[in-house]
Coordinates of C-alpha atoms and ligand atoms in Angstrom, one line a residue:
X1498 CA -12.0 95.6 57.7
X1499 CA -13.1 97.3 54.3
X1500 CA -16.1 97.9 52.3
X1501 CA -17.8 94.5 51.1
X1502 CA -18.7 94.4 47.7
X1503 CA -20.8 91.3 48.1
X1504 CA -24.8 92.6 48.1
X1505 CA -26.6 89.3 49.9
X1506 CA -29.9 89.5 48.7
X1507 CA -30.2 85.7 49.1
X1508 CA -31.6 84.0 52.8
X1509 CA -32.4 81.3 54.2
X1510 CA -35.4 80.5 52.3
X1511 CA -33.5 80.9 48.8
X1512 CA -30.0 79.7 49.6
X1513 CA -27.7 79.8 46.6
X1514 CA -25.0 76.4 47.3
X1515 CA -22.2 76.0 45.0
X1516 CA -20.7 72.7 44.0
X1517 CA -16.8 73.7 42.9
X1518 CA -14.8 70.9 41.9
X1519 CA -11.2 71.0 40.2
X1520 CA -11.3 69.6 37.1
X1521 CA -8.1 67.5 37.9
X1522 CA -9.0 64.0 37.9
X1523 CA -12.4 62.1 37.4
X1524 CA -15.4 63.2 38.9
X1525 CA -14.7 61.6 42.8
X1526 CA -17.6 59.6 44.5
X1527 CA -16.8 62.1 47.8
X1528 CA -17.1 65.2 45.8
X1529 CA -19.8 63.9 43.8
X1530 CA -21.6 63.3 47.5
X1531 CA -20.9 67.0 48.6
X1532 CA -22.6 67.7 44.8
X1533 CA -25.9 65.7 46.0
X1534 CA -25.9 67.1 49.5
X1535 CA -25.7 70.8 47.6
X1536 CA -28.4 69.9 45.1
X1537 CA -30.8 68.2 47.3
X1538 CA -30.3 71.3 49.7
X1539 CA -31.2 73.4 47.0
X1540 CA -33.9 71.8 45.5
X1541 CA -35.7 70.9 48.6
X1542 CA -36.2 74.7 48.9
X1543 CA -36.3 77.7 46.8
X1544 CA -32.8 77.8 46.0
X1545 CA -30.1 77.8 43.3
X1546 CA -27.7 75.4 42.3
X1547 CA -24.3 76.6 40.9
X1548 CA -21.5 74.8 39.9
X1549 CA -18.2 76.6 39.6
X1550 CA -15.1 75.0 38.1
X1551 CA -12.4 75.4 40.2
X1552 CA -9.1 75.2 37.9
X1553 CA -6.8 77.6 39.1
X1554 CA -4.1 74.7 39.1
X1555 CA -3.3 75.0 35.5
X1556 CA -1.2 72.7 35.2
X1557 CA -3.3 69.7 36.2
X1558 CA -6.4 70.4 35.3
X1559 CA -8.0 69.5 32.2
X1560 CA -11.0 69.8 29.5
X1561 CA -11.7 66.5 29.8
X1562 CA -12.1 65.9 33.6
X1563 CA -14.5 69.2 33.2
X1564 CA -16.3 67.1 30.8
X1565 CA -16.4 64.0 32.9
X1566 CA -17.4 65.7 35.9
X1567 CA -20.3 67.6 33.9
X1568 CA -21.3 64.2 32.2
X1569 CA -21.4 62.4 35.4
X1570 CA -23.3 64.9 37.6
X1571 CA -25.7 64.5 34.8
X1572 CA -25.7 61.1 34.5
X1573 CA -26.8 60.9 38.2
X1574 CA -29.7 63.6 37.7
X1575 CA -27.7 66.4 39.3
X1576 CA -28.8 69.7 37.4
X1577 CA -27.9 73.1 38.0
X1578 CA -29.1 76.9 37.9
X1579 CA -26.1 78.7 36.7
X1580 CA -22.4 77.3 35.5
X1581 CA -20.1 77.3 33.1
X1582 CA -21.9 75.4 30.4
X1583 CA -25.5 77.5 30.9
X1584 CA -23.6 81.0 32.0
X1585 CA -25.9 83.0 34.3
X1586 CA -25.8 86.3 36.2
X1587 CA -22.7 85.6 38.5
X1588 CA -20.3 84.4 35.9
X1589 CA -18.1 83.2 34.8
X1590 CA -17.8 80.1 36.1
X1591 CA -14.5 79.1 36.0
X1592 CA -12.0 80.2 38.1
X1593 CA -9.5 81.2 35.5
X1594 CA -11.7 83.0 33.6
X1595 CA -12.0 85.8 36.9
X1596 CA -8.6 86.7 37.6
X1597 CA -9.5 90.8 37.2
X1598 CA -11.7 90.2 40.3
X1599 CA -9.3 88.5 42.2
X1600 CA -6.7 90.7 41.6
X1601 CA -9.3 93.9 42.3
X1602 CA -10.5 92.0 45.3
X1603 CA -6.2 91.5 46.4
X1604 CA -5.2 95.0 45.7
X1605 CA -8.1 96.1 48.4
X1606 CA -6.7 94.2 50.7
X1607 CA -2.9 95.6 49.9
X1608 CA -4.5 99.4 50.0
X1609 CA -6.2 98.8 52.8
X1610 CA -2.7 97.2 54.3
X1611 CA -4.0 93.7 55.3
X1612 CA -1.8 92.2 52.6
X1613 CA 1.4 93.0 51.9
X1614 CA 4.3 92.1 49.0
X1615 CA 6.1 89.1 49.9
X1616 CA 9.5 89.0 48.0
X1617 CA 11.2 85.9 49.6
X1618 CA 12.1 83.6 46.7
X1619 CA 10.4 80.0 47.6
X1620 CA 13.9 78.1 48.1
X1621 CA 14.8 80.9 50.4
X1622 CA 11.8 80.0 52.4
X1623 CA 12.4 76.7 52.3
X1624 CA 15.7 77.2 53.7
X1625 CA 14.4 79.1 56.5
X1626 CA 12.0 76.7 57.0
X1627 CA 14.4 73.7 57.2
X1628 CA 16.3 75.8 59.8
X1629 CA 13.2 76.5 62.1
X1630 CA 12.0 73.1 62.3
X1631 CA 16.0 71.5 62.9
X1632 CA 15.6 73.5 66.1
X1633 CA 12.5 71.9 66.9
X1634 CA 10.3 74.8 66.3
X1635 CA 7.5 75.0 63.8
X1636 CA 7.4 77.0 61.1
X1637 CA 4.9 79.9 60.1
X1638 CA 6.5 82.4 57.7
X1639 CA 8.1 84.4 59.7
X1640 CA 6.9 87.9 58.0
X1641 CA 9.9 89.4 57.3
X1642 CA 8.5 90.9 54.3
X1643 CA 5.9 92.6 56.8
X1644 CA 8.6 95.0 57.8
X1645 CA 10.6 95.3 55.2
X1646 CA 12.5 98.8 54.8
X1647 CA 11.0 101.3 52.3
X1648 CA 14.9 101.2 50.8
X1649 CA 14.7 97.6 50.0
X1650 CA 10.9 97.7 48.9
X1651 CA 12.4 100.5 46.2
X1652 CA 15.3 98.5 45.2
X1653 CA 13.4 94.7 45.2
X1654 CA 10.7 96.9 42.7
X1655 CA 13.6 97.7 40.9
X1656 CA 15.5 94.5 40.2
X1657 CA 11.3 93.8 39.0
X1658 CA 11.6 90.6 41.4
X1659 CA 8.6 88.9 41.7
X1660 CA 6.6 88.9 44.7
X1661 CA 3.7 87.3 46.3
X1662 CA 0.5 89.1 47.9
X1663 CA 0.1 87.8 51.7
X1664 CA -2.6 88.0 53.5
X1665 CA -1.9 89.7 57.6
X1666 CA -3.4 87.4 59.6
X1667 CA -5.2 89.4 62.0
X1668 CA -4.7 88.4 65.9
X1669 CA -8.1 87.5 66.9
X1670 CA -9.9 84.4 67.9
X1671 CA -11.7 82.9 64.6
X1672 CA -15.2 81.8 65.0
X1673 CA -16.3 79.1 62.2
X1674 CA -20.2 78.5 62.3
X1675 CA -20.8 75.2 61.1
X1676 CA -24.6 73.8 60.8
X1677 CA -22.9 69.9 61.8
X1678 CA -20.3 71.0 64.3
X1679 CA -21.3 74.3 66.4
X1680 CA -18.9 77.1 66.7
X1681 CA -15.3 76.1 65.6
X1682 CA -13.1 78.6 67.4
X1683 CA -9.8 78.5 66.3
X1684 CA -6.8 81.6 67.4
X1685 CA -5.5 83.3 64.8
X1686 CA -1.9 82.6 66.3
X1687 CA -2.3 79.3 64.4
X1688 CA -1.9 80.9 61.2
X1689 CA 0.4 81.4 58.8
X1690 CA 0.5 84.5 56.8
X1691 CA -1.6 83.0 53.7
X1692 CA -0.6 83.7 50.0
X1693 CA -3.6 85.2 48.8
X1694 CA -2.0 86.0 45.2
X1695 CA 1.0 84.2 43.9
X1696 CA 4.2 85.5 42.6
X1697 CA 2.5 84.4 38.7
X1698 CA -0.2 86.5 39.5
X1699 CA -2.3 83.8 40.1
X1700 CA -4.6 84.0 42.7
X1701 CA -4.8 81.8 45.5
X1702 CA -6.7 79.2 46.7
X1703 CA -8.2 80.8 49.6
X1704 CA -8.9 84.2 47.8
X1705 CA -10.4 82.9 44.9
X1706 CA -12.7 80.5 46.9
X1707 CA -14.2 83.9 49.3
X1708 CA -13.9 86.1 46.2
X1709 CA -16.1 83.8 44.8
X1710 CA -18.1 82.9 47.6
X1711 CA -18.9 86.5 47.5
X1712 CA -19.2 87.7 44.1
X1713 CA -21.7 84.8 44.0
X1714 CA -24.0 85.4 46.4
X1715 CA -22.9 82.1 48.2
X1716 CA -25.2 81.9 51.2
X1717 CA -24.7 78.1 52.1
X1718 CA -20.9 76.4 52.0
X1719 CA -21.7 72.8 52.1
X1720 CA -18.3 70.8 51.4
X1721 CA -16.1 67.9 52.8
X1722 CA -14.7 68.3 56.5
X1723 CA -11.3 68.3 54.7
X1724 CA -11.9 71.8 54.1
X1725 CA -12.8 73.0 57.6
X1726 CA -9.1 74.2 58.7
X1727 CA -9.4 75.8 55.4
X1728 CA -12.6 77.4 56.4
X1729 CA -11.2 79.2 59.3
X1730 CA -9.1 81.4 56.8
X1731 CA -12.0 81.9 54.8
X1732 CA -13.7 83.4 57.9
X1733 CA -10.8 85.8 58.1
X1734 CA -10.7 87.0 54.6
X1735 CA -14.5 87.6 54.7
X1736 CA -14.5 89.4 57.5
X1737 CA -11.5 91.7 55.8
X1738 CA -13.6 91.7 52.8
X1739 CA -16.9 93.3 55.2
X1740 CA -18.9 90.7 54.1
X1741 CA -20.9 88.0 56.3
X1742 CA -19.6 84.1 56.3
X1743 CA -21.7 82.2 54.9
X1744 CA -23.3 79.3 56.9
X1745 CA -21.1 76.0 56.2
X1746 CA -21.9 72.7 56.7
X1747 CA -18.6 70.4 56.8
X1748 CA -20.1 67.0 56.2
X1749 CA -17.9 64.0 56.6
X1750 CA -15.7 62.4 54.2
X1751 CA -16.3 59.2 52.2
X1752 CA -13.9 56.6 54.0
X1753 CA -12.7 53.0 52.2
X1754 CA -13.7 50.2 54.5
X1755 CA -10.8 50.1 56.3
X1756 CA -11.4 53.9 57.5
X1757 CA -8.9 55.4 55.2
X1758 CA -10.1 58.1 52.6
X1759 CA -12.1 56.4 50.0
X1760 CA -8.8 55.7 47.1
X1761 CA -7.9 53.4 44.1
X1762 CA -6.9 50.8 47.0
X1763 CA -10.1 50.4 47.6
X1764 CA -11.6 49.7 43.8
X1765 CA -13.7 52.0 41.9
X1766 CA -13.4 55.6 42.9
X1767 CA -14.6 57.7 40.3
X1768 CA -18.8 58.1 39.2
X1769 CA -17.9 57.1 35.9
X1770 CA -16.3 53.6 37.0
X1771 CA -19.2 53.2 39.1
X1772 CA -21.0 53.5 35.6
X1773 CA -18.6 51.4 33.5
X1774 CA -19.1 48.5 36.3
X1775 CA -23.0 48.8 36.3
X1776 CA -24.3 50.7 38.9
X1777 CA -27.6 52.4 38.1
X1778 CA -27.4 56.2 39.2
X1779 CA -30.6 55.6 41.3
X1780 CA -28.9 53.4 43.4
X1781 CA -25.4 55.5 43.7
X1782 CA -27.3 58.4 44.4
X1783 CA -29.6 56.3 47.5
X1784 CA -26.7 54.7 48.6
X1785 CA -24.5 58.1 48.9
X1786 CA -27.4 59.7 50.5
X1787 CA -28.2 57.5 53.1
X1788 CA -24.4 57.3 54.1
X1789 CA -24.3 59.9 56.4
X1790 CA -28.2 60.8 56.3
X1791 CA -31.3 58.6 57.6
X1792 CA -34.7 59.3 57.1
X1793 CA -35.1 58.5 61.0
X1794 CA -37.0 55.3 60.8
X1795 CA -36.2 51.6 58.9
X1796 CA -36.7 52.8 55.5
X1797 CA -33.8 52.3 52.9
X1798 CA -35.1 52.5 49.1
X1799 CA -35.4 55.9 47.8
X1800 CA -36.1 57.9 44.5
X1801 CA -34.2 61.0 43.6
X1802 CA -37.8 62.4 44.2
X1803 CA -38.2 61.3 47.2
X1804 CA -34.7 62.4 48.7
X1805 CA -35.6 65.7 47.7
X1806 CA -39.1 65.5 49.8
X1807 CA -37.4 63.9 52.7
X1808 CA -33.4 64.7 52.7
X1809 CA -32.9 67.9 55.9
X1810 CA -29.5 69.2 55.1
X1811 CA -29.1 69.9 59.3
X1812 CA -30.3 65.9 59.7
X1813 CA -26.6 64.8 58.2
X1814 CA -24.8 62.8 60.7
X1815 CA -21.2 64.4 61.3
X1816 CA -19.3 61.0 62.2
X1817 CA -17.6 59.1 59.1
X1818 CA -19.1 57.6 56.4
X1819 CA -17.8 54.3 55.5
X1820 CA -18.2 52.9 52.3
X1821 CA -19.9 49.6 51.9
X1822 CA -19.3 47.5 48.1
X1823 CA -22.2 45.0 49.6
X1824 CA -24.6 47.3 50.1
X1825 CA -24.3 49.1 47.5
X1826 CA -24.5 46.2 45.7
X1827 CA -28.2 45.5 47.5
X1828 CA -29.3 48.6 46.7
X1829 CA -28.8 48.3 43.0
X1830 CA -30.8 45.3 42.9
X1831 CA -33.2 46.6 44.5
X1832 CA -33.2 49.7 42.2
X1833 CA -33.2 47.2 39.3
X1834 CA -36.0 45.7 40.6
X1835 CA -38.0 48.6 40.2
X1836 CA -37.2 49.6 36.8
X1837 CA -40.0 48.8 33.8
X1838 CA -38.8 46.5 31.4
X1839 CA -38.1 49.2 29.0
X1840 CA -36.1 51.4 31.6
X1841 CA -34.2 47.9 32.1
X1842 CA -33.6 47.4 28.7
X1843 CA -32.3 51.5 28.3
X1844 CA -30.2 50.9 30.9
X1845 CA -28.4 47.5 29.8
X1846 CA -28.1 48.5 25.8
X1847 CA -24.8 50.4 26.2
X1848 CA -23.2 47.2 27.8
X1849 CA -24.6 44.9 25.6
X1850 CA -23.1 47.7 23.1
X1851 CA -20.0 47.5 24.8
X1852 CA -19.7 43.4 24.4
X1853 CA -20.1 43.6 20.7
X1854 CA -23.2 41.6 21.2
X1855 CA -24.8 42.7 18.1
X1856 CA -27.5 39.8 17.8
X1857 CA -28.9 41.2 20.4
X1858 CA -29.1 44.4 19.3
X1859 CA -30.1 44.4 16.0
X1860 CA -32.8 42.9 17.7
X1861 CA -37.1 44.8 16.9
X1862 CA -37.1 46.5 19.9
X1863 CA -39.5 44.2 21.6
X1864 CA -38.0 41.1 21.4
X1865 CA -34.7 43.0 23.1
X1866 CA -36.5 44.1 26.0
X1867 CA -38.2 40.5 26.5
X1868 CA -34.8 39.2 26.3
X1869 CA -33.5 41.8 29.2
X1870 CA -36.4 41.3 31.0
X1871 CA -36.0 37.5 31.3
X1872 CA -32.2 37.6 33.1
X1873 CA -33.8 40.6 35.3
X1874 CA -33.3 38.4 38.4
X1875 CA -29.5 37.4 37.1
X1876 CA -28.9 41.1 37.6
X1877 CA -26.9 42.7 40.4
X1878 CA -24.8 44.9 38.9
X1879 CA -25.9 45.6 34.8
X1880 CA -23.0 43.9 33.6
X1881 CA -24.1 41.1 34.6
X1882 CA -27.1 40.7 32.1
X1883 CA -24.5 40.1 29.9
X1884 CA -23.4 36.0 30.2
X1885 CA -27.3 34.8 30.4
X1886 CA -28.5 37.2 27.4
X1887 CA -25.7 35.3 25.1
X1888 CA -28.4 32.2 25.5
X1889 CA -30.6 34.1 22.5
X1890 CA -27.8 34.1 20.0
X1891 CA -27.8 30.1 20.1
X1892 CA -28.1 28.6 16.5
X1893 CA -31.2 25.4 16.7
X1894 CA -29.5 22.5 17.1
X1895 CA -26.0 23.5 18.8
X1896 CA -25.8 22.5 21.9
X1897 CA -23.5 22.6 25.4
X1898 CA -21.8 19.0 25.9
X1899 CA -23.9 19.3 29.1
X1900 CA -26.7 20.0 28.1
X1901 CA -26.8 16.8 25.0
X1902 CA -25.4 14.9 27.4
X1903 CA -28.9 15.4 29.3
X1904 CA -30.9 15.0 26.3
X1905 CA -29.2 12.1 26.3
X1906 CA -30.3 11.1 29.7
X1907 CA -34.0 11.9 29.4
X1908 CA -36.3 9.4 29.6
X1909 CA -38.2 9.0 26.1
X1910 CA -36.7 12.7 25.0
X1911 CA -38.3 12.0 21.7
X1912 CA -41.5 11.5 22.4
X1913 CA -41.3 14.2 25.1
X1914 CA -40.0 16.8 22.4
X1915 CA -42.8 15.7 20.0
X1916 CA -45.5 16.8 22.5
X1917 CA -43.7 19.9 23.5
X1918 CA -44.4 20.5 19.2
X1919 CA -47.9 19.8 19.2
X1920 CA -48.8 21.9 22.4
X1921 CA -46.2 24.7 20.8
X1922 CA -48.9 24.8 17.6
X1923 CA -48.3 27.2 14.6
X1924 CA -48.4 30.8 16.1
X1925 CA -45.7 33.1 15.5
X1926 CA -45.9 35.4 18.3
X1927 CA -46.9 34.7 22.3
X1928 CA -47.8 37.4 24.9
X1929 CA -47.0 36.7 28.6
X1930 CA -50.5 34.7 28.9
X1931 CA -50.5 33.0 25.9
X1932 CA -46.7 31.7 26.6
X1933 CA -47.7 30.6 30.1
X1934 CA -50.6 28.8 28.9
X1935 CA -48.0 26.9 26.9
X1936 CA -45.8 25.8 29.5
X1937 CA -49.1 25.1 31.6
X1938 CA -50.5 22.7 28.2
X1939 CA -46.9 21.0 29.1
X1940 CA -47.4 19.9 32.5
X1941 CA -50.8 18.8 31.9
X1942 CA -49.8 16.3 29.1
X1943 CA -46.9 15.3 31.2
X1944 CA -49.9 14.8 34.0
X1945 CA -52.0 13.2 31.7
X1946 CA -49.1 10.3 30.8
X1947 CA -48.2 10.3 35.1
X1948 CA -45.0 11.8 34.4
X1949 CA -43.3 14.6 36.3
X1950 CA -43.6 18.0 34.7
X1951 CA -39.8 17.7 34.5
X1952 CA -39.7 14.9 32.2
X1953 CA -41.0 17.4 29.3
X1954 CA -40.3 20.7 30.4
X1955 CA -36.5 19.9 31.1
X1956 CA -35.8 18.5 27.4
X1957 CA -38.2 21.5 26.1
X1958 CA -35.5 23.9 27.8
X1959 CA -32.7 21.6 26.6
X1960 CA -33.7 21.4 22.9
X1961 CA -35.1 25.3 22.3
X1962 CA -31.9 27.1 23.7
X1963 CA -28.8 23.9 23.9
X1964 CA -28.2 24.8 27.2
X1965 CA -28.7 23.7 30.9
X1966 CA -29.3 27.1 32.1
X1967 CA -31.3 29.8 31.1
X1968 CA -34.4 32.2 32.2
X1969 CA -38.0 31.2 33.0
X1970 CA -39.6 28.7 30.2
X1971 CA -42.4 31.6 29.3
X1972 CA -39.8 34.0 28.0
X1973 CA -38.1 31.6 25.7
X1974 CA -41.4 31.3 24.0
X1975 CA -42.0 35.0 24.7
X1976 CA -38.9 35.6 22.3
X1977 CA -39.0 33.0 19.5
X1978 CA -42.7 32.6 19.8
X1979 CA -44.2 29.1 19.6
X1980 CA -43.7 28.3 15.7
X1981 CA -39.8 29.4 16.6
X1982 CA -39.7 27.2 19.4
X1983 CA -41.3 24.3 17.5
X1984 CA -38.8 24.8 14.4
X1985 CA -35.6 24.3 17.5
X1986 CA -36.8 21.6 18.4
X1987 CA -36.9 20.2 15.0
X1988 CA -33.5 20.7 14.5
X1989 CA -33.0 18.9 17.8
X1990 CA -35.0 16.3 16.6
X1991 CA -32.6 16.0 13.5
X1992 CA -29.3 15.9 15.9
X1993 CA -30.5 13.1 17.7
X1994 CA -31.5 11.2 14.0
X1995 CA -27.8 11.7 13.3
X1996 CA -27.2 10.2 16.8
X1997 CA -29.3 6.9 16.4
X1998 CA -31.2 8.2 19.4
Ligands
LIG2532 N1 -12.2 73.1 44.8 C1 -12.3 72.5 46.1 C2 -12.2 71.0 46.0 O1 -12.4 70.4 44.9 C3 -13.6 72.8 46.8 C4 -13.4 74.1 47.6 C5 -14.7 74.5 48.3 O2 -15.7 73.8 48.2 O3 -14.7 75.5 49.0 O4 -12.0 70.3 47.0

């Protein structure tokens, strides 16, 4: 063991979690869980948030997944203390942007001789490799680089042939204290000499992650269980490193519904698809949380707000979380539900955007959001405000087949559409009241005359918007106000002169 470097000033009751994604694809809807399990841990108590990219595979990680990852975190109101994009005390932020400390943090290990120069070439390895397992044993390197001969050290130094830093697995039984799973004990026989730097001099995985851990302050490790065989070498190299493990919490992965890993097979895998297809964050961000966490009674609907009042980081349940399309498809309904018109209407524009549906959105402001407001109840996923909200870009007078063949069909349409005109009047605009007051005036004359209320409110629908279907009466006068609706009809009026009817 040597001196730590790490100074924990940080406890339990100001944990500092880290979220460290590789920017190598999209952000993932599993890491972007381990994210909200790290944030709401943090900001249910006095702690800090960081976010640390993770990009020491240079050759598939890229600006733009950074910037997808950033956006989308964002996007679901995940916020952070210190990172790349804000700086702060610990940084930087990004793993390639620290390889001094990693190599410091290696060559301590070397001097202190718990790593040593590795010189096998990797197809040399592999060879070896190949040969162990044909004999049906299983492969660890087999350290010969551990005693090597001072001679060959001097003459591999000359040739300048490249060599790898390894870690010396100590013999020892590993303990792993995990908040979800108790004490993982694992023996140290298990494991391979690690590279802890590579032959490129860059560092590796394991390194950079405890060099990090350390250099950060990291108190809590809360991450997918994918990493907990990973966390056993992490143990080690604290321990070398003199410095205390912090406490993890290995929660379970995000499974498909067919129990494999959540993948492309499965649909949408990525935050940003979820966005693309609709999903309001409120809902991803309930749904994720209450996949492997319950507030311990029948509740379902939550707030961002009120996850962080109620989410207990020790409360997660280790067993697998499956993913469910349906309900996540319940609980975006019922996050639409309790959206304000205007917060409906924010969060529909960019699709309305995206369908080129520019009637509608060179729309005053207020006649958009009456229009969003009226297919609220069409709306699962946002996307599909789209079909219903075409119904307001109908010219008067153009009409479905259906719906002229059902003018058509109604009983004294004329005379029906003529009273819709006088109770309509000459006003130009109609709140909420005023338009159900009008829709009431038709059911009364159609009372008045002994007809069903059908008989004038169905050709009213028919004639103001030419189609079969469409949202609640009210809104339709809501949006081209009584005078509008009057002057539709009119034109109605005029196609069925032209018809002889
Ligand atoms: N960069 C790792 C990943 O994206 C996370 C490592 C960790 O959390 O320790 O899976």
């Amino acid at each position: 063991m040597i001196e730590g470097k790490g100074n924990r000033e940080s406890n339990d009751a100001n944990p500092r979690v880290r979220f460290a994604p590789s920017p190598t694809g999209r952000l993932h809807l599993g890491s972007a869980r381990t994210a909200l399990f790290n944030w709401l841990f943090a900001r249910g108590s006095v702690g800090t948030m960081v976010l640390r990219f993770e990009d020491t595979d240079r050759e598939r990680s890229r600006v733009e997944y950074e910037k997808d990852i950033l956006d989308s975190l964002k996007w679901m109101g995940i916020d952070w203390d210190e990172g790349p994009d804000v700086g702060g005390e610990f940084g930087p932020y990004r793993q390639s942007e620290r390889l001094p400390l990693y190599r410091e943090y290696a060559e301590k290990l070397y001097e202190a001789g718990i790593a040593y120069r590795c010189f096998c070439a990797p197809e040399e390895i592999q060879r070896r490799k190949e040969e162990t397992i044909r004999k049906g044993i299983s492969w660890r390197y087999d350290r010969r680089c551990l005693t090597l001969d001072d001679a060959s050290v001097r003459r591999f130094e000359e040739e300048k042939r490249p060599y790898a830093l390894r870690f010396k697995v100590p013999e020892m039984s590993v303990k792993v204290v995990d908040l979800l799973r108790g004490v993982v004990q694992v023996d140290s026989s298990e494991i391979d000499d690690f590279i802890i730097m590579r032959s490129d001099g860059s560092a590796g995985f394991h390194l950079a992650v405890v060099v990090d851990d350390i250099t950060m302050n990291i108190t809590h490790v809360i991450r997918g269980d994918d990493h907990l065989t990973n966390a056993v070498r992490h143990v080690m190299l604290f321990e070398a490193f003199g410095a205390k493990p912090p406490v993890f919490v290995h929660h379970s992965l995000l499974m498909g519904p067919d129990g494999a890993k959540l993948s492309k097979r499965h649909g949408a895998t990525s935050v940003s698809e979820f966005r693309e297809q609709g999903y309001l964050p409120q809902a991803l961000v309930n749904y994720l949380a209450l996949l492997s966490w319950s507030p311990g009674d029948e509740r379902e609907i939550f707030t961002l707000n009120d996850l962080v009042r109620e989410f207990r980081i020790d409360n997660l349940s280790a067993s697998k979380a499956i993913f469910d399309f349906d309900k996540l498809n319940w609980l975006n309904r019922q996050h639409v539900k309790l959206l304000s018109s205007e917060e409906l209407a924010d969060a529909v524009i960019p699709f309305i955007e995206s369908a080129n549906l520019f009637e509608i959105l060179n729309l005053p402001r207020e006649k958009l959001i009456i229009a969003v407001e009226s297919v609220r109840n069409n709306i699962e996923k946002l996307t599909d405000a789209i079909e219903p909200i075409r119904i307001y870009t109908a010219k008067p007078g153009d009409f479905s087949s259906k719906a002229l063949e059902e003018l058509k069909r109604s009983p004294d349409v004329r005379r029906a559409l003529e009273i819709c005109i006088d109770i309509l009047g000459t006003e130009r605009e109609a709140d909420e009241s005023a338009a159900e007051k009008i829709v009431e005036g038709m059911r009364e004359s159609a009372a008045l005359k002994d007809w069903k209320p059908k008989r004038i409110l169905w050709p009213f629908r028919l004639a103001v918007t030419g189609s079969t279907v469409g949202p609640d009466l009210k809104f339709l006068i809501m949006f081209w106000g009584p005078a509008g609706c009057a002057e539709r009809i009119r034109a109605t009026l005029k196609v069925l002169d032209n018809l002889g009817i």
